[in-house]
Coordinates of C-alpha atoms in Angstrom, one line a residue:
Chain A
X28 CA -43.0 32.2 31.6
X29 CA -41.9 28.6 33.0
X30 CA -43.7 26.9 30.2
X31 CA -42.2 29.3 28.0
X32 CA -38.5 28.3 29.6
X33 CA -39.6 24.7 29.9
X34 CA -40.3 24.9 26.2
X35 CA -36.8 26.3 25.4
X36 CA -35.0 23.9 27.0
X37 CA -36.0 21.0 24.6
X38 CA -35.5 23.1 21.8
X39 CA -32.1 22.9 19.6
X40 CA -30.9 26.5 20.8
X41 CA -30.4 25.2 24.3
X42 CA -29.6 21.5 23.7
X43 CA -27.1 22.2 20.9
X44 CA -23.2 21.5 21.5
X45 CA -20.3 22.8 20.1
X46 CA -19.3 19.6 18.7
X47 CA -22.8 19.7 16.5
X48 CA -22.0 23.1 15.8
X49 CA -18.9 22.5 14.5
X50 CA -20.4 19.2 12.4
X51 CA -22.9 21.8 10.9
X52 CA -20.3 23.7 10.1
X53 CA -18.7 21.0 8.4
X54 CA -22.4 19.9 6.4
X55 CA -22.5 23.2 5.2
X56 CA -18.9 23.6 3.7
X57 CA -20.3 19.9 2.0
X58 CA -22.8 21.2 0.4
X59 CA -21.1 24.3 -0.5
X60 CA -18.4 22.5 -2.4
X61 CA -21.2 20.1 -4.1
X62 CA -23.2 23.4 -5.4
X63 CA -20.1 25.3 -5.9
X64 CA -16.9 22.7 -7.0
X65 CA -19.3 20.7 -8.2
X66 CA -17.1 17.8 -6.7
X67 CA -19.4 14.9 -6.2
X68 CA -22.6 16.6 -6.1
X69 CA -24.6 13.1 -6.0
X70 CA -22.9 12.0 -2.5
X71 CA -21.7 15.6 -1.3
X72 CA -24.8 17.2 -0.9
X73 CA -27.0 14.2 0.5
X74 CA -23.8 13.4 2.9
X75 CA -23.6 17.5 4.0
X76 CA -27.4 17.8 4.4
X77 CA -27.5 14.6 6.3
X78 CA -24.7 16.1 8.6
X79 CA -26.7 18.8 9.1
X80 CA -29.9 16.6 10.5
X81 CA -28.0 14.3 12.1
X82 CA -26.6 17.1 14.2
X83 CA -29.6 19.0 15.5
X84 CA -30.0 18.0 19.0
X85 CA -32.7 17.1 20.6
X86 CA -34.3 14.9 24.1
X87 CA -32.8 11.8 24.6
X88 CA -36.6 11.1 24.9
X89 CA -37.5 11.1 21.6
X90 CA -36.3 9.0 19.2
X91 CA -35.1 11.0 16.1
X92 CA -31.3 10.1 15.0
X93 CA -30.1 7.3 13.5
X94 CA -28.7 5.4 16.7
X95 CA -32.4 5.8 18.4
X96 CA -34.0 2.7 18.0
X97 CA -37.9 3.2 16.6
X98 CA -36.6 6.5 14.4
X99 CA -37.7 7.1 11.3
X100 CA -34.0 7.5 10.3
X101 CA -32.6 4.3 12.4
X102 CA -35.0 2.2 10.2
X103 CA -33.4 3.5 7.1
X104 CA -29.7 3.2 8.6
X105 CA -30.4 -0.5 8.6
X106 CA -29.8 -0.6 4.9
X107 CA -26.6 0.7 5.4
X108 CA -25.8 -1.4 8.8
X109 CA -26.8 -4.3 7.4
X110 CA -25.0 -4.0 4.2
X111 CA -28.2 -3.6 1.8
X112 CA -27.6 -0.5 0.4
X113 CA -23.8 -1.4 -1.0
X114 CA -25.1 -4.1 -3.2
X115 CA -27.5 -2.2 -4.6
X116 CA -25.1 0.8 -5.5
X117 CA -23.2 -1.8 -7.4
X118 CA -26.3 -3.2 -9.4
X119 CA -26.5 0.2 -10.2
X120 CA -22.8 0.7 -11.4
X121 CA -23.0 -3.0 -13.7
X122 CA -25.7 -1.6 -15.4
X123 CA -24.4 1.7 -16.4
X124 CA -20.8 0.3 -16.7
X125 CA -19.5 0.0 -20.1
X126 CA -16.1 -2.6 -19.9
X127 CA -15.3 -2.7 -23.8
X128 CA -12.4 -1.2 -23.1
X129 CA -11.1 -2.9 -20.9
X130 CA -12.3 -6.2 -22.7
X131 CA -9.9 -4.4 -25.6
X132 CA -6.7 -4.3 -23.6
X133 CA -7.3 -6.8 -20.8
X134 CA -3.7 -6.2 -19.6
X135 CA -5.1 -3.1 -18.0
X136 CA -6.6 -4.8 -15.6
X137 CA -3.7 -5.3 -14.0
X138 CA -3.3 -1.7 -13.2
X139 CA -6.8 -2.3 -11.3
X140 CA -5.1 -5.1 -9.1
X141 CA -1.8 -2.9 -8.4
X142 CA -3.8 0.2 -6.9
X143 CA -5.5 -1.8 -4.6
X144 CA -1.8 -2.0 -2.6
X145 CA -3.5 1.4 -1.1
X146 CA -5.7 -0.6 0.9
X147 CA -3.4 -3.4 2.4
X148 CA -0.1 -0.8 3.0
X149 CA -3.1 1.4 5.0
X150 CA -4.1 -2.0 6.5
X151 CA -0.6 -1.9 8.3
X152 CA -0.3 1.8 9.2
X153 CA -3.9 1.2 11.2
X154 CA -2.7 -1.6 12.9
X155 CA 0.9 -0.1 13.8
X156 CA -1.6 3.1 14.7
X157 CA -2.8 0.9 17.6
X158 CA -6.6 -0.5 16.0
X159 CA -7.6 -4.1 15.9
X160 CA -7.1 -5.9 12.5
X161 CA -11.2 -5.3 11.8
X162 CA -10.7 -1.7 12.3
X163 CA -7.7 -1.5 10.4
X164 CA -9.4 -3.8 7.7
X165 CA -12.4 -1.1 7.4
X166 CA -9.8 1.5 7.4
X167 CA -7.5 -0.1 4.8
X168 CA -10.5 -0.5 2.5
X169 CA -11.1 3.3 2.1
X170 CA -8.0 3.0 -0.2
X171 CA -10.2 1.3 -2.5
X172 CA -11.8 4.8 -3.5
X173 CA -14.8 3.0 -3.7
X174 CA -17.6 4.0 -0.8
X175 CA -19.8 1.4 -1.4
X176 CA -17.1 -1.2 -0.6
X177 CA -15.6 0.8 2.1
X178 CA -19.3 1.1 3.9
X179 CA -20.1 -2.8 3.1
X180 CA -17.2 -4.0 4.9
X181 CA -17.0 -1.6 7.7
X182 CA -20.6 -2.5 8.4
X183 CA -19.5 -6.0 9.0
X184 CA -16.5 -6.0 11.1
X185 CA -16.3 -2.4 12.5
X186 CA -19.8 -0.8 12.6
X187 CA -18.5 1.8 15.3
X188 CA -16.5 3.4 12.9
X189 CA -18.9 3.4 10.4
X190 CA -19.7 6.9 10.1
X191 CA -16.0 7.9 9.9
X192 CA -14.8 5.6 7.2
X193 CA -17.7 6.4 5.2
X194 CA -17.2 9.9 5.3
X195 CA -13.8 9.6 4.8
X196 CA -14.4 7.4 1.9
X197 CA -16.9 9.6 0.1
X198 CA -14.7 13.0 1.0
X199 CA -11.7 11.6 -0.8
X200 CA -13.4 10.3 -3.8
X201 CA -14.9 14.3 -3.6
X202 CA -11.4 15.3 -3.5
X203 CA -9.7 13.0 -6.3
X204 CA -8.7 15.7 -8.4
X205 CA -6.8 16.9 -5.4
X206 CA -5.1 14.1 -4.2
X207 CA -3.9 12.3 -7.2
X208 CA -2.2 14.9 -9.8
X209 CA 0.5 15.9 -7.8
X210 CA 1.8 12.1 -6.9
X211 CA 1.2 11.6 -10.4
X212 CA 3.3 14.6 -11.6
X213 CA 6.0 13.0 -9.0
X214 CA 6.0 9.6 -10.1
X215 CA 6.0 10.4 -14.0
X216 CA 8.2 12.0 -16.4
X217 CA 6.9 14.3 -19.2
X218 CA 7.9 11.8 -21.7
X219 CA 5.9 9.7 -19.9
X220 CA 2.8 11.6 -19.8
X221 CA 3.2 12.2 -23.4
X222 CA 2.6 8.1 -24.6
X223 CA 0.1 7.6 -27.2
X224 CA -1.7 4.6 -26.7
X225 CA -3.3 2.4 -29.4
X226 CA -7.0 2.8 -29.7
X227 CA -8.9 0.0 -28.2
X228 CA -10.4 -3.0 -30.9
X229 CA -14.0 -3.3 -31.4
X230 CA -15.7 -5.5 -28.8
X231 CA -18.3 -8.2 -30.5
X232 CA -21.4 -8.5 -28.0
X233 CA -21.1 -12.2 -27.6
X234 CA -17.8 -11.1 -25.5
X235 CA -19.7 -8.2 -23.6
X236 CA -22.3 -11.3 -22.8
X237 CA -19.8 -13.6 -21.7
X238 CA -17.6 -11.4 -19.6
X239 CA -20.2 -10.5 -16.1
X240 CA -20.7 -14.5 -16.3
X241 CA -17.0 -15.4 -16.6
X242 CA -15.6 -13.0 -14.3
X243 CA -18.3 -13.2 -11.6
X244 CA -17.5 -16.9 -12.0
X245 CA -13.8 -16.3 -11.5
X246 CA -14.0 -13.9 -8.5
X247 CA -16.2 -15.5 -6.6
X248 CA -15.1 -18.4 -6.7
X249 CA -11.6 -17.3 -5.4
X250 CA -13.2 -15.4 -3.0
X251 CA -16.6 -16.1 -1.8
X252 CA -16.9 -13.6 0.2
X253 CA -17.2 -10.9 -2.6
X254 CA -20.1 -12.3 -3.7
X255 CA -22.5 -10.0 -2.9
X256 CA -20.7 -7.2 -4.4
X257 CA -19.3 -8.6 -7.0
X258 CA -22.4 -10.2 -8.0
X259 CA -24.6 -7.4 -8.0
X260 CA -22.0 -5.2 -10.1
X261 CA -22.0 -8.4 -12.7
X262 CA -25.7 -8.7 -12.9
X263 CA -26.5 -5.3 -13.4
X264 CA -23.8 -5.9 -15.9
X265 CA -25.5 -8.8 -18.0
X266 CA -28.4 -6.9 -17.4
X267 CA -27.5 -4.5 -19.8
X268 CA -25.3 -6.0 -21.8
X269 CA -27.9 -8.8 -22.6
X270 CA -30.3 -6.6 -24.2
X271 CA -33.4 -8.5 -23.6
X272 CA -33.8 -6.8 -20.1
X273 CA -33.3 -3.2 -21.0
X274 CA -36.2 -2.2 -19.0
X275 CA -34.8 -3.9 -15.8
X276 CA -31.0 -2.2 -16.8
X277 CA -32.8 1.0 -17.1
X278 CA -34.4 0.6 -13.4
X279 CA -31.4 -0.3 -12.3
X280 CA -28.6 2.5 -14.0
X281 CA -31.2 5.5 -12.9
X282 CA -34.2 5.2 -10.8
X283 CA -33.1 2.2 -8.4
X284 CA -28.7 3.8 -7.8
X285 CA -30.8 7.2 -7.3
X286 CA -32.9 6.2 -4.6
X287 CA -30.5 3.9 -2.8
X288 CA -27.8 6.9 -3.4
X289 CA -30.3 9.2 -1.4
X290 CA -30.7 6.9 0.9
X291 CA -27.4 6.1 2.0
X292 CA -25.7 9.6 1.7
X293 CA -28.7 11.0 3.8
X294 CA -27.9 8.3 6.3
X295 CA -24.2 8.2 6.4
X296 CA -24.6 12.1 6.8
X297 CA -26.7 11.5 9.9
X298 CA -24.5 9.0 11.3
X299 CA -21.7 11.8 12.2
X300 CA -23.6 12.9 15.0
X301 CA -20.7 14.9 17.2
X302 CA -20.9 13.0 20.0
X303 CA -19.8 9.9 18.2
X304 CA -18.0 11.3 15.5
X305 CA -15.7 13.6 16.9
X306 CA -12.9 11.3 18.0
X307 CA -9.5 10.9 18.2
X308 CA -10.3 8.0 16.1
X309 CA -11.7 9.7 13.6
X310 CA -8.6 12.1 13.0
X311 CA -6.7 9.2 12.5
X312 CA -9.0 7.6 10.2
X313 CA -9.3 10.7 7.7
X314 CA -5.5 10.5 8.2
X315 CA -5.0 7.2 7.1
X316 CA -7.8 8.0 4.4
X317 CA -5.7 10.4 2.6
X318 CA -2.8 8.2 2.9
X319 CA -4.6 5.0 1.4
X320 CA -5.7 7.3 -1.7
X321 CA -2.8 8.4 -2.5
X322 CA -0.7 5.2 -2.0
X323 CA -2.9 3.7 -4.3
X324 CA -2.4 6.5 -6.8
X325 CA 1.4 5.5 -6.7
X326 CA 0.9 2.1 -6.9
X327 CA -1.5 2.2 -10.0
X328 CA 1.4 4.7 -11.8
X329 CA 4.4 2.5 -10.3
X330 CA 3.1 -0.8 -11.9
X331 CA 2.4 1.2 -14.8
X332 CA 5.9 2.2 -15.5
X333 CA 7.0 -1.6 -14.5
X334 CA 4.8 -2.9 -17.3
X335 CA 5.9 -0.9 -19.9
X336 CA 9.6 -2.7 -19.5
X337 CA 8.4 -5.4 -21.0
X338 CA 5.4 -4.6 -23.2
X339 CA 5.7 -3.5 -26.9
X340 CA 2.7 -1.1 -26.6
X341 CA 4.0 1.2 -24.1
X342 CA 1.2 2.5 -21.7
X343 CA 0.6 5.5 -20.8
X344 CA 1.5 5.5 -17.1
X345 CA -1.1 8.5 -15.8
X346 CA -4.0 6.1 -16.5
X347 CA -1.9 3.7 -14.0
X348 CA -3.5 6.7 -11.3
X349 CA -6.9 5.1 -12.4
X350 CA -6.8 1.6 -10.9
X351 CA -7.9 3.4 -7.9
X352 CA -12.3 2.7 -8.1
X353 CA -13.8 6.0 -7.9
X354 CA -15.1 6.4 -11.4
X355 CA -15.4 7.7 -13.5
X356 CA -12.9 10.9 -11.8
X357 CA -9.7 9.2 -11.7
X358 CA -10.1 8.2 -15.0
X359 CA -11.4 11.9 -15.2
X360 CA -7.5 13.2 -13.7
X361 CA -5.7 11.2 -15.8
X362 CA -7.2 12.2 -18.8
X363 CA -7.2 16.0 -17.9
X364 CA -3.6 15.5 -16.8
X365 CA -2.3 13.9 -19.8
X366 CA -4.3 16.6 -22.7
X367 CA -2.4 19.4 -20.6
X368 CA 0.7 18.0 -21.8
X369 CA -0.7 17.0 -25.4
X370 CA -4.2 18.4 -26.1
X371 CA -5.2 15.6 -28.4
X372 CA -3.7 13.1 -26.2
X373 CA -7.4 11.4 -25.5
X374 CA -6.6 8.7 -22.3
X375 CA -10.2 8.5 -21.2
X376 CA -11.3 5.6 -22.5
X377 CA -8.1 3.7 -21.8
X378 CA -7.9 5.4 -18.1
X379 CA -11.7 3.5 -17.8
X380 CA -9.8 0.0 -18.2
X381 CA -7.6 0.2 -15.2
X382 CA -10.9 2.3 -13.4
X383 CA -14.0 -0.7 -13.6
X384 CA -10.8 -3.3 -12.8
X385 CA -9.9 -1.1 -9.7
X386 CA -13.7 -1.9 -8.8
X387 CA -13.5 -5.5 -9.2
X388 CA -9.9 -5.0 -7.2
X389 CA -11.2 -3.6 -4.7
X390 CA -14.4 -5.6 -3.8
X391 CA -11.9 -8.8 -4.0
X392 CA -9.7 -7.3 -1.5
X393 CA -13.3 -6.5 0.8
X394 CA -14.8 -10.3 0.3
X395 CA -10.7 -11.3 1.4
X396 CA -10.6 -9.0 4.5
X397 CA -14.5 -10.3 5.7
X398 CA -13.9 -13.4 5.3
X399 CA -10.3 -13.6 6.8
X400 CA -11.7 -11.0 10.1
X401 CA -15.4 -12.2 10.7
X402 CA -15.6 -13.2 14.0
Chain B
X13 CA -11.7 0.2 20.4
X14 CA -8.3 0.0 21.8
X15 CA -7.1 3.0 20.0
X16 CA -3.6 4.1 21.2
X17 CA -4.3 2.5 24.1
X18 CA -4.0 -1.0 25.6
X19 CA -1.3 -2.4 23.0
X20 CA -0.6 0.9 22.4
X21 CA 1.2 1.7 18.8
X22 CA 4.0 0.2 17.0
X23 CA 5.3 -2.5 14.7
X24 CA 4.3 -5.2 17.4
X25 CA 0.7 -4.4 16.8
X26 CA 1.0 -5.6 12.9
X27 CA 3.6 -8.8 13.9
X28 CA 0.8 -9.9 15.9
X29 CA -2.1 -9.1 14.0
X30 CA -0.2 -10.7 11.2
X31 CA -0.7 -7.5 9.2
X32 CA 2.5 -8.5 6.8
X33 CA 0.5 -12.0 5.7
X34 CA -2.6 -10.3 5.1
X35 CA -1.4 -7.8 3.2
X36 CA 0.8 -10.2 1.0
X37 CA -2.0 -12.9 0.8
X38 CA -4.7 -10.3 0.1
X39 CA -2.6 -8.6 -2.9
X40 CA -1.5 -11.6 -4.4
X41 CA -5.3 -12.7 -4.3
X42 CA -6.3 -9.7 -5.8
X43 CA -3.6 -10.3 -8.5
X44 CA -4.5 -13.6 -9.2
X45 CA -8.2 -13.1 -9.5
X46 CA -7.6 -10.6 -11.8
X47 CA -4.8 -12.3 -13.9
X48 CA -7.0 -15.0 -14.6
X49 CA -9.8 -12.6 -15.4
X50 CA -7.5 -11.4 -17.7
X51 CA -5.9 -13.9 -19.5
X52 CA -9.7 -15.5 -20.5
X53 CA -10.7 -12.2 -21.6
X54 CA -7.6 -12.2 -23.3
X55 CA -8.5 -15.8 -25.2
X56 CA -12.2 -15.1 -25.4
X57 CA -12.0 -13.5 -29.0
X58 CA -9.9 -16.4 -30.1
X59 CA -12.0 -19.4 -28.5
X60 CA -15.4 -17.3 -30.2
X61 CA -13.4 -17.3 -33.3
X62 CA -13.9 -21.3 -33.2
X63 CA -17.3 -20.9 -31.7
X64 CA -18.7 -18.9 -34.9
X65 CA -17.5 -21.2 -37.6
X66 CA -20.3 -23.5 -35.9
X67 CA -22.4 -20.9 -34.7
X68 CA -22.2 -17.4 -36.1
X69 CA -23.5 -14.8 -34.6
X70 CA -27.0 -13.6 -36.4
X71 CA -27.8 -10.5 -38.2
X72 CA -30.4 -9.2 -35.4
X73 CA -27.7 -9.8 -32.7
X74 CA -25.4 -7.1 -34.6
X75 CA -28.5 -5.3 -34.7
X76 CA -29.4 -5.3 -30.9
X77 CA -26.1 -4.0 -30.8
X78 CA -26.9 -0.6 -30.3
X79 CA -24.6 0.7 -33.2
X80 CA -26.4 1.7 -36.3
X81 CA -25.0 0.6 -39.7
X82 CA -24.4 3.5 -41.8
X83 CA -23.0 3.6 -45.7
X84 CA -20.4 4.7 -46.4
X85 CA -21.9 7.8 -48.1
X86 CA -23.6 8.8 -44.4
X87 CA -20.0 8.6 -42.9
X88 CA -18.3 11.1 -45.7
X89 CA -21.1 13.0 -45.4
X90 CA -21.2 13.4 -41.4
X91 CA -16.8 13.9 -41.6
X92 CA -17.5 16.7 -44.5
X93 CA -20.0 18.7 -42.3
X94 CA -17.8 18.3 -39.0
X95 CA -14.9 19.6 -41.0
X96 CA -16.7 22.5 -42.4
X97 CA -18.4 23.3 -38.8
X98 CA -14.7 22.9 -37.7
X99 CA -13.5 25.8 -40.4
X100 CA -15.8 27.9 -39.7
X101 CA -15.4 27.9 -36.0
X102 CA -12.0 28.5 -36.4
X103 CA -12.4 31.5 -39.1

């Protein structure tokens, strides 16, 4: 009977908290919503399951989460500690990017650069909230809708809160359709909605060669410190836009993203072990999260609707909503959005424009914040 | 971590931290970067103009493009049988 007791006292039954409870919880509505919503199935479910592990209790002995050094699962959190994964993701993303259209109407791509005012406004509401400017930097950055960035920087100046922006980050790009149509029904008018934009020009390929070189050229020169995301995205880029290394492109666009995406969701779920997750700090953070997204939103739809005083093309102000990263769904919203006022309204493929600049925006304003805040 | 504690919260947090330059720095970096990203892309077409009087770009390029020519007799052909597909959906 005492070994049996013994026996039950290292088991999860005994050792487990509320606070991993509740996380559970939490993993399993994840999931849920991945099988179910279908909203970000790719990063939902890993990120849920991963919740799920990274919340079974068990000895302090033995070295099974993430934060125990010698676990199986602490060796592949180094990718994302470290800031491996990130770059990766983003070869990924070059090589299955298309940017014709925004090579068509490069004055899109200043709807990229305006949503990024998500990150910097959220920047100021973390440090009025009391955090330290790296804090509030990896805070800010979630506003970039892009989780890749958002991990990459918060690895480097905030790791503590790692777990919390990242979840944050990947929950709000989940819950795009949410957040942005009604600040977008508030900032537009139906006129507005209803603009027709010109189809985009044919692209010739020597332009779709020369672009990952010029731009990667151009941002990271600027700022160095976006190099490694910025390059990444570019190469995969070139990569496939080179077509003499279609077999590398094709690596990289499926079997290379999939693995890392695994990898990192599983991870970042893990890392949300209750009693380092559920903090004041983290409130705050999914707070400010929600904030940053849809302050973005605005700013993307505000800079639209500035533009069109002074272009002859008007632009459709909805796809402004895309400048924030997460593709493709903002480009997805705006889109949907605009066909529900005219159904042969088709904004997709200009709503991608403002989408793959909000990427470059946003890993700008990451290499800015690092290299401005590394101590 | 000095989360509401220590300085505690309130504008003095961002004075100090300098959260007003950052912020104006960062977005006018952002905008710059991608201004000038955008005006070359803008002048690419025209500066490859020049570029192919000298060096035009090659039948197998347009090729490796990854669109396939088609006649124009493929392209009435492939409109006529969406339109009819189209009619009778709609009957």
């Amino acid at each position: 009977m005492d070994f049996f007791l013994e026996f039950f006292r290292t088991t999860g039954f005994y050792l487990m908290t509320p606070g991993n409870f509740m996380m559970i919880v939490i993993g399993l509505v994840f999931i849920a919503l991945a099988i179910i919503k279908h909203y970000e199935p790719l990063l939902l479910l890993p990120i849920g399951f991963g919740m799920i592990v990274g919340n079974i209790p068990s000895l302090a002995s033995m070295p099974l989460g993430v934060y125990d050094a010698g676990s199986v699962l602490h060796y592949i959190y180094f990718g994302v500690t470290q800031g491996i994964f990130p770059p990766l993701i983003f070869l990924g993303i070059g090589a299955m990017t298309d940017f014709s259209t925004m090579l068509s109407n490069p004055k899109l791509i200043l709807l990229g650069a305006a949503a990024q005012i998500g990150i910097f406004l959220t920047l100021i509401g973390a440090l009025y909230l009391g955090f330290t400017p790296q804090e509030a930097s990896s805070i800010g950055i979630i506003g970039g809708a892009d989780g890749p960035t958002a991990i990459f920087l918060t690895a480097k100046l905030a790791p503590h809160l790692l777990g919390a922006v990242a979840i944050a980050a990947y929950s709000y790009m989940a819950l795009v359709p949410v957040i942005q149509p009604p600040v977008m029904y508030l900032l537009t008018t139906k006129k507005e909605r209803l603009i027709r934009m010109k189809p985009p020009r044919t692209v010739s390929k020597r332009e779709k060669i020369l672009f990952p070189i010029i731009a990667f050229l151009v941002s990271a020169l600027i700022v160095p410190g976006s190099l490694a995301l910025i390059g990444m995205l570019f190469f995969g880029n070139l990569l496939k836009e080179s077509f003499v290394t279609e077999r590398l492109a094709q690596t990289a666009r499926t079997a290379l993203i999939d693995i890392v995406t695994i990898l990192l969701g599983l991870t970042v779920g893990a890392s949300t072990q209750a009693q380092t997750f559920l903090t004041k700090q983290s409130i705050l953070i999914f707070g400010l999260g929600a904030a940053s997204f849809a302050v973005a939103t605005a700013g993307g739809v505000l800079f639209a609707k500035i533009m069109n005083l002074f272009v002859k093309d008007k632009i459709n102000p909805l796809i402004g909503a895309a400048g924030v990263s997460a593709v493709p769904d903002s480009a997805r919203v705006a889109q949907i959005i605009g066909q529900k006022e005219d159904p042969h309204n088709h904004l997709l493929m200009h709503a991608m424009a403002p989408n793959v600049a909000g990427v470059v925006g946003s890993a700008i304003a990451a290499g800015f914040l690092w290299s401005l805040l590394v101590k | 971590m000095n989360v509401l504690s220590g300085l505690g919260h309130g504008w003095h947090n961002v004075i100090n931290a300098n959260g007003l330059t950052i912020t104006a720095v960062g977005m006018l970096l952002v905008f710059i970067s991608l201004t000038i990203i955008s005006i070359i892309i803008g002048s690419t077409p025209y500066l490859l103009k020049i570029i192919e009087r000298y060096f035009p770009e090659q039948e197998e390029e347009i090729r490796n493009s990854g669109v396939k020519k088609v006649s124009e007799t493929e392209v009435v052909a492939a409109i006529s049988a969406a339109l009819c597909h189209n009619i009778k959906s709609s009957n």
